[in-house]
PDB file of C-alpha atoms in Angstrom:
ATOM      1  CA  UNK A  29     -50.737  25.012 -22.343  1.00  0.00           C
ATOM      2  CA  UNK A  30     -47.688  24.497 -24.529  1.00  0.00           C
ATOM      3  CA  UNK A  31     -45.541  26.689 -22.330  1.00  0.00           C
ATOM      4  CA  UNK A  32     -46.390  24.677 -19.181  1.00  0.00           C
ATOM      5  CA  UNK A  33     -45.404  21.405 -20.906  1.00  0.00           C
ATOM      6  CA  UNK A  34     -42.231  22.997 -22.166  1.00  0.00           C
ATOM      7  CA  UNK A  35     -41.502  24.332 -18.699  1.00  0.00           C
ATOM      8  CA  UNK A  36     -41.960  20.869 -17.159  1.00  0.00           C
ATOM      9  CA  UNK A  37     -39.734  19.274 -19.794  1.00  0.00           C
ATOM     10  CA  UNK A  38     -37.028  21.872 -19.144  1.00  0.00           C
ATOM     11  CA  UNK A  39     -37.200  21.240 -15.392  1.00  0.00           C
ATOM     12  CA  UNK A  40     -36.909  17.499 -15.998  1.00  0.00           C
ATOM     13  CA  UNK A  41     -33.950  18.054 -18.351  1.00  0.00           C
ATOM     14  CA  UNK A  42     -32.210  20.293 -15.810  1.00  0.00           C
ATOM     15  CA  UNK A  43     -32.838  17.727 -13.058  1.00  0.00           C
ATOM     16  CA  UNK A  44     -31.451  14.884 -15.159  1.00  0.00           C
ATOM     17  CA  UNK A  45     -28.431  16.948 -16.194  1.00  0.00           C
ATOM     18  CA  UNK A  46     -27.703  17.768 -12.561  1.00  0.00           C
ATOM     19  CA  UNK A  47     -28.032  14.108 -11.579  1.00  0.00           C
ATOM     20  CA  UNK A  48     -25.587  13.103 -14.313  1.00  0.00           C
ATOM     21  CA  UNK A  49     -23.114  15.883 -13.461  1.00  0.00           C
ATOM     22  CA  UNK A  50     -23.090  14.856  -9.799  1.00  0.00           C
ATOM     23  CA  UNK A  51     -23.523  11.112 -10.269  1.00  0.00           C
ATOM     24  CA  UNK A  52     -20.804  10.429 -12.841  1.00  0.00           C
ATOM     25  CA  UNK A  53     -17.886  11.740 -10.724  1.00  0.00           C
ATOM     26  CA  UNK A  54     -19.177   9.826  -7.704  1.00  0.00           C
ATOM     27  CA  UNK A  55     -19.441   6.664  -9.800  1.00  0.00           C
ATOM     28  CA  UNK A  56     -15.934   7.155 -11.216  1.00  0.00           C
ATOM     29  CA  UNK A  57     -14.536   7.637  -7.695  1.00  0.00           C
ATOM     30  CA  UNK A  58     -16.246   4.432  -6.559  1.00  0.00           C
ATOM     31  CA  UNK A  59     -14.824   2.494  -9.516  1.00  0.00           C
ATOM     32  CA  UNK A  60     -11.321   3.860  -8.821  1.00  0.00           C
ATOM     33  CA  UNK A  61     -11.610   2.873  -5.141  1.00  0.00           C
ATOM     34  CA  UNK A  62     -12.698  -0.653  -6.057  1.00  0.00           C
ATOM     35  CA  UNK A  63      -9.821  -0.990  -8.544  1.00  0.00           C
ATOM     36  CA  UNK A  64      -7.277   0.180  -5.976  1.00  0.00           C
ATOM     37  CA  UNK A  65      -8.659  -2.222  -3.372  1.00  0.00           C
ATOM     38  CA  UNK A  66      -8.437  -5.061  -5.878  1.00  0.00           C
ATOM     39  CA  UNK A  67      -4.769  -4.234  -6.594  1.00  0.00           C
ATOM     40  CA  UNK A  68      -4.002  -4.202  -2.858  1.00  0.00           C
ATOM     41  CA  UNK A  69      -5.700  -7.577  -2.343  1.00  0.00           C
ATOM     42  CA  UNK A  70      -3.740  -9.013  -5.297  1.00  0.00           C
ATOM     43  CA  UNK A  71      -0.518  -7.642  -3.784  1.00  0.00           C
ATOM     44  CA  UNK A  72      -1.277  -9.302  -0.430  1.00  0.00           C
ATOM     45  CA  UNK A  73      -1.889 -12.642  -2.157  1.00  0.00           C
ATOM     46  CA  UNK A  74       1.335 -12.387  -4.189  1.00  0.00           C
ATOM     47  CA  UNK A  75       3.379 -11.442  -1.117  1.00  0.00           C
ATOM     48  CA  UNK A  76       2.009 -14.418   0.822  1.00  0.00           C
ATOM     49  CA  UNK A  77       2.614 -16.839  -2.076  1.00  0.00           C
ATOM     50  CA  UNK A  78       6.150 -15.614  -2.704  1.00  0.00           C
ATOM     51  CA  UNK A  79       7.191 -15.587   0.963  1.00  0.00           C
ATOM     52  CA  UNK A  80       5.610 -19.007   1.660  1.00  0.00           C
ATOM     53  CA  UNK A  81       7.296 -20.624  -1.338  1.00  0.00           C
ATOM     54  CA  UNK A  82      10.611 -18.917  -0.584  1.00  0.00           C
ATOM     55  CA  UNK A  83      10.464 -20.235   2.993  1.00  0.00           C
ATOM     56  CA  UNK A  84       9.724 -23.805   1.839  1.00  0.00           C
ATOM     57  CA  UNK A  85      12.707 -23.820  -0.518  1.00  0.00           C
ATOM     58  CA  UNK A  86      14.920 -22.001   2.014  1.00  0.00           C
ATOM     59  CA  UNK A  87      14.391 -24.569   4.792  1.00  0.00           C
ATOM     60  CA  UNK A  88      14.609 -27.544   2.411  1.00  0.00           C
ATOM     61  CA  UNK A  89      10.959 -28.627   2.475  1.00  0.00           C
ATOM     62  CA  UNK A  90      11.082 -28.354  -1.320  1.00  0.00           C
ATOM     63  CA  UNK A  91      14.241 -28.668  -3.462  1.00  0.00           C
ATOM     64  CA  UNK A  92      12.749 -26.152  -5.898  1.00  0.00           C
ATOM     65  CA  UNK A  93       9.319 -24.819  -6.776  1.00  0.00           C
ATOM     66  CA  UNK A  94       7.423 -23.067  -9.541  1.00  0.00           C
ATOM     67  CA  UNK A  95       4.274 -21.064  -8.894  1.00  0.00           C
ATOM     68  CA  UNK A  96       1.981 -19.044 -11.120  1.00  0.00           C
ATOM     69  CA  UNK A  97       1.289 -15.521  -9.876  1.00  0.00           C
ATOM     70  CA  UNK A  98      -0.506 -12.412 -11.036  1.00  0.00           C
ATOM     71  CA  UNK A  99       1.673  -9.378 -10.331  1.00  0.00           C
ATOM     72  CA  UNK A 100      -0.591  -6.323  -9.984  1.00  0.00           C
ATOM     73  CA  UNK A 101       0.293  -2.753 -10.865  1.00  0.00           C
ATOM     74  CA  UNK A 102       2.476  -1.157  -8.193  1.00  0.00           C
ATOM     75  CA  UNK A 103       4.414  -4.233  -6.988  1.00  0.00           C
ATOM     76  CA  UNK A 104       8.195  -4.094  -6.642  1.00  0.00           C
ATOM     77  CA  UNK A 105      10.398  -6.921  -5.370  1.00  0.00           C
ATOM     78  CA  UNK A 106      13.988  -6.680  -4.239  1.00  0.00           C
ATOM     79  CA  UNK A 107      16.509  -8.651  -2.234  1.00  0.00           C
ATOM     80  CA  UNK A 108      19.444  -7.568  -0.156  1.00  0.00           C
ATOM     81  CA  UNK A 109      21.476 -10.354   1.387  1.00  0.00           C
ATOM     82  CA  UNK A 110      19.068 -12.752   3.098  1.00  0.00           C
ATOM     83  CA  UNK A 111      16.142 -10.311   3.088  1.00  0.00           C
ATOM     84  CA  UNK A 112      13.360 -10.346   0.503  1.00  0.00           C
ATOM     85  CA  UNK A 113      11.235  -7.201   0.280  1.00  0.00           C
ATOM     86  CA  UNK A 114       7.926  -6.899  -1.549  1.00  0.00           C
ATOM     87  CA  UNK A 115       6.579  -3.356  -1.829  1.00  0.00           C
ATOM     88  CA  UNK A 116       3.144  -2.258  -3.050  1.00  0.00           C
ATOM     89  CA  UNK A 117       2.990   1.422  -3.941  1.00  0.00           C
ATOM     90  CA  UNK A 118      -0.052   2.664  -5.852  1.00  0.00           C
ATOM     91  CA  UNK A 119      -1.686   6.065  -6.098  1.00  0.00           C
ATOM     92  CA  UNK A 120      -3.958   6.965  -3.220  1.00  0.00           C
ATOM     93  CA  UNK A 121      -2.944   3.998  -1.047  1.00  0.00           C
ATOM     94  CA  UNK A 122      -0.502   3.989   1.831  1.00  0.00           C
ATOM     95  CA  UNK A 123       2.499   1.911   0.671  1.00  0.00           C
ATOM     96  CA  UNK A 124       2.499  -1.647   2.005  1.00  0.00           C
ATOM     97  CA  UNK A 125       5.697  -3.622   2.603  1.00  0.00           C
ATOM     98  CA  UNK A 126       6.196  -7.321   3.280  1.00  0.00           C
ATOM     99  CA  UNK A 127       9.716  -8.157   4.459  1.00  0.00           C
ATOM    100  CA  UNK A 128      11.097 -11.566   5.416  1.00  0.00           C
ATOM    101  CA  UNK A 129      14.617 -12.702   6.257  1.00  0.00           C
ATOM    102  CA  UNK A 130      15.769 -16.190   5.280  1.00  0.00           C
ATOM    103  CA  UNK A 131      18.685 -18.519   6.049  1.00  0.00           C
ATOM    104  CA  UNK A 132      20.221 -18.225   2.565  1.00  0.00           C
ATOM    105  CA  UNK A 133      21.154 -15.198   0.457  1.00  0.00           C
ATOM    106  CA  UNK A 134      18.548 -14.345  -2.167  1.00  0.00           C
ATOM    107  CA  UNK A 135      19.174 -13.500  -5.810  1.00  0.00           C
ATOM    108  CA  UNK A 136      16.071 -12.187  -7.547  1.00  0.00           C
ATOM    109  CA  UNK A 137      15.411 -11.149 -11.105  1.00  0.00           C
ATOM    110  CA  UNK A 138      12.338  -8.921 -10.598  1.00  0.00           C
ATOM    111  CA  UNK A 139       9.456  -8.992 -13.086  1.00  0.00           C
ATOM    112  CA  UNK A 140       9.446  -6.238 -15.716  1.00  0.00           C
ATOM    113  CA  UNK A 141       5.929  -5.102 -14.814  1.00  0.00           C
ATOM    114  CA  UNK A 142       2.387  -6.148 -14.020  1.00  0.00           C
ATOM    115  CA  UNK A 143       1.078  -9.384 -15.504  1.00  0.00           C
ATOM    116  CA  UNK A 144       0.905 -13.148 -15.128  1.00  0.00           C
ATOM    117  CA  UNK A 145       4.196 -14.920 -14.479  1.00  0.00           C
ATOM    118  CA  UNK A 146       5.645 -18.270 -13.560  1.00  0.00           C
ATOM    119  CA  UNK A 147       8.060 -17.811 -10.665  1.00  0.00           C
ATOM    120  CA  UNK A 148      10.785 -20.387 -10.182  1.00  0.00           C
ATOM    121  CA  UNK A 149      12.512 -20.803  -6.805  1.00  0.00           C
ATOM    122  CA  UNK A 150      15.706 -22.830  -6.548  1.00  0.00           C
ATOM    123  CA  UNK A 151      18.434 -23.263  -3.953  1.00  0.00           C
ATOM    124  CA  UNK A 152      21.709 -23.427  -5.873  1.00  0.00           C
ATOM    125  CA  UNK A 153      25.280 -23.049  -4.587  1.00  0.00           C
ATOM    126  CA  UNK A 154      24.074 -21.809  -1.215  1.00  0.00           C
ATOM    127  CA  UNK A 155      21.879 -19.044  -2.649  1.00  0.00           C
ATOM    128  CA  UNK A 156      18.158 -18.957  -3.258  1.00  0.00           C
ATOM    129  CA  UNK A 157      17.459 -17.911  -6.858  1.00  0.00           C
ATOM    130  CA  UNK A 158      14.058 -16.464  -7.819  1.00  0.00           C
ATOM    131  CA  UNK A 159      13.372 -15.991 -11.527  1.00  0.00           C
ATOM    132  CA  UNK A 160      10.341 -15.147 -13.678  1.00  0.00           C
ATOM    133  CA  UNK A 161       9.078 -16.245 -17.044  1.00  0.00           C
TER     134      UNK A 161
END
């Protein structure tokens, strides 16, 4: 009688152990996928905000502008001449690039890393300056 109960308890323990050994990696993969998707969505929002605000200042709709943005992990911004490039490169995701060309040359001081920033856009001396604080 005792041995049958012990046998059942061992089978239950083995079943639970197997479920945990299989379930935990699957759960961790799902969490990682959700995190990566969240970073990509944040990157799309930032790219849209930055390009929209840059365009408004570039064409003179606004003399200057300040926006609050959340820069996710994996975002890089650069400017060459009149072209502003925003690149999202994060592990396991195909790199995404948002490129726009404007009427004025762009000078950008890119953010040091991920986080919340105030971005200031100003047209000064014929160049569009983008700074962070």
